[in-house]
Amino acid sequence: MRLSCNWLREFVELTVSPEELADKLTMAGLEVEAVERIVPDFSGVVVARVTKVEAHPQADRLVLTEVTDGRRTYRVVCGAPNVAAGRLFPFAPPGAVISGSREIKAVKLRGVVSEGMLLAEDELGLSEDHRGLMEIPQDLPLGQDLGEALGLEDVVLEVAVTPNRPDCLSVLGLAREVAALLKQPLRRPEVSFPEAVEPIASAAKVTILAPVHCPRYAARLVVDLTVRPSPFWMRRRLEVAGLRAINNLVDVTNYVLLEWGQPLHAFDFDRLAGGEIVVRLPRLEEGTFLTLDSQERWLDGETLLICDAEKPVALAGIMGGLDSEVTETTRRVLIESAYFNPATIRRTSKRLGLSTESSYRFERGVDPDGVIHALERAAQLMAALGDGKVLAGRLDEYPGPVARPRLTLRVSRANRVLGTDLAPEKVEEILRDLHIPVLSFDREHLVVQVPSHRGDLQREEDLIEEVARLAGYEEIPVTLPEGLVDIPPPPLYVRRRAEARQVLQGLGFCEAITYSFHGERLFTLLGPNEPAPLHLANPLSEEQALMRTSLLPGLLEALRRNVQRLAQSVRLYEIAKIFIPQPGADLPREEHWLAGVMYGQREEPSWLTPSAPVDFFDLKGAVETLLEGLQVSGVSFHPENLPPYLLYGARVGAQGVDLGTLGALAPTAAERLDLEEQVFVFELNFDALCQVAVTPLYTPLPRYPAVYRDLALVLPTSVPVAAVIEALYTHGRPWLKEACLFDVYTGSPIPQGKRSLAFHLTYRDPERTLTDEAVDRHQEKLVAALARELGAELR
């Protein structure tokens, strides 16, 4: 909204500079984006009177005039058709500068010296009009500087009006805010005009057939009009506001739009069939409508139309029709002023892609009571500028009055919300300054009547915001918020997922996020799926038609893509849901799983570390490190019950809970992925992991030294290392703290079918220092127990 300070001064006295006013408006929630100073493109031009006009002795189209500025009389040669004795015109005496930085000098024209120049609008840089001398008000002081006399020097504020404040899309609306901020009285234009004897009801009629979409429609009829250019003051204000002047009748509607914020429309009454206005929705046969811009617009069932007795003549609240526009021959004008349902106008405007100054305001909501005020103002101006007469009375159809709510504001709550200590009298004063009537006041409760132009005030908090705006946001004390913030700990699953990510990333794995939906190709990658996956009813594509029952297909596809892009070593993991179909149920069972793949080189080749591919023990070590990082105890690996897609591997368990599997991918699957090296995978039930993982308990550093022993045992190769370690911990209690395998040997002199396992044992008692003799006796009992249980022999 471009706000002219000169125009604003007609409504309220400005006691601050434009820059200070811009700051006050911005702090009150109406951001001023720019302050533009407008200065005339001339200097030294004054108001002068032509006292005498006579023929030029040597030119038929020129005349000689005598011009006075009240101090001196000049002889001026002029060729304008409208020059006349006794009238005031802009005059540039010698030394004045006009548009284009042209300095005026006394020059000889056809043998006669011209001491200055009478000016047209284009010569002043005010418009492109060169049809004659600029017409100015005839009551201006003689000899006054023209820029001062016409108020051409101005300051324009670019105000960014928020969507909830349509009342500020007008000079009057912004003047209300300025008056409240500066504590100055608000002045409104005086509206009065004589009416003709003939009543409007005898010539025109208004009918509303869609009251939901058009709650109110009012009209005035002005007759005996003359279409001509608007006076300069009106054209100037429209131009400063960013609108183009058309003629005096159309310009009046735009002028009142800017002044009051109420969109209007002027119909050529003689082109309205039956002299009737009907507000309705389209009929079935009405598919298109030709608007003022000569564009054909498609109509739907919710497009509100303004019609005459036969046909549509305007898109309600958006744009008029080509067949009813005001032309040079117009003599009677019906002025429309209405309140349309904002949602109706917004839907139609968006659907048609047609936004106008009218629709911009209607779709935000105009003042339903301001309909009449704007209508009367437009009738006054149109009759005055068009030399017309206003028929007696007006048409005002208002079948469903828009209700205005009453709100109660609690002073204590306002102070509590704002952090202020405003007195009740101060709060009441602020509301009255904003033209919000206070109906009752008992120092704690203020009952207010929301004015019709403030549709944004709907609850108590809106009134509190108004108090804050006018009291000044800068006056609200700065305080730190107080209170206890109870932040609950994240769920167990979230904590364990973060821990698993940290461990796996430390092992060189990268997290992958794959689609929850796969195609048939990926689901058959690992062989037949049991149970069969769920099919989506409306998949995006065939490649996303099935809900995944395993994370491995997606990870293997990601591995293939990386290898195709020449990745030498790939380690990927994913923690996500899989979907297990349930017989007889519509929805699958959702489980969280953790899966990973390893492929390529163990480490990046260098002069220090030779190139070597990853193997099963790299995979097993990664899984063991993961389980150790999650504080999972009692982990065991067993080579039984492996899924068919594994060439070899192990099933992982802990504390009697089956956790998942790990191993080498079968060659058939690797071949389908075009992978030349061995692929190693693991898949763990993350929900089960969360059950067996424990929160770490911290103990103080040991006070007593440990005793270390190495123990080499010969056992059948059928006895797994995990069983030996489990037996060591079982029979080594309570002193055995750690048992680490450091050597595996087969060959002479170890008998065929057996192998040697060497362990590094750590003994410690938290209450005393262990002696060698005590540890030796304890270890002898341990060896005996292993011999009985596993058939172990001391090497």
mmCIF file of C-alpha atoms in Angstrom, residues 513-518 522 540 543-544 546-548 550-551 554 561 574 577 579:
data_model
loop_
_atom_site.group_PDB
_atom_site.id
_atom_site.type_symbol
_atom_site.label_atom_id
_atom_site.label_comp_id
_atom_site.label_asym_id
_atom_site.label_seq_id
_atom_site.Cartn_x
_atom_site.Cartn_y
_atom_site.Cartn_z
ATOM 1 C CA ILE A 513 18.409 -45.474 3.787
ATOM 2 C CA THR A 514 16.578 -47.637 1.273
ATOM 3 C CA TYR A 515 12.980 -47.763 0.099
ATOM 4 C CA SER A 516 10.428 -49.653 2.174
ATOM 5 C CA PHE A 517 8.945 -50.927 -1.074
ATOM 6 C CA HIS A 518 10.736 -53.183 -3.543
ATOM 7 C CA LEU A 522 14.882 -57.688 -5.354
ATOM 8 C CA LEU A 540 4.042 -45.926 -7.727
ATOM 9 C CA GLU A 543 9.822 -51.571 -8.728
ATOM 10 C CA GLN A 544 7.964 -50.421 -5.591
ATOM 11 C CA LEU A 546 5.937 -55.031 -2.508
ATOM 12 C CA MET A 547 6.490 -54.220 1.161
ATOM 13 C CA ARG A 548 9.925 -55.424 2.235
ATOM 14 C CA SER A 550 14.104 -57.984 4.844
ATOM 15 C CA LEU A 551 16.581 -55.129 4.734
ATOM 16 C CA GLY A 554 17.852 -52.988 -0.506
ATOM 17 C CA ARG A 561 25.364 -49.382 -7.384
ATOM 18 C CA GLU A 574 20.634 -49.795 7.850
ATOM 19 C CA LYS A 577 11.377 -51.483 9.752
ATOM 20 C CA PHE A 579 6.810 -55.709 7.378
#
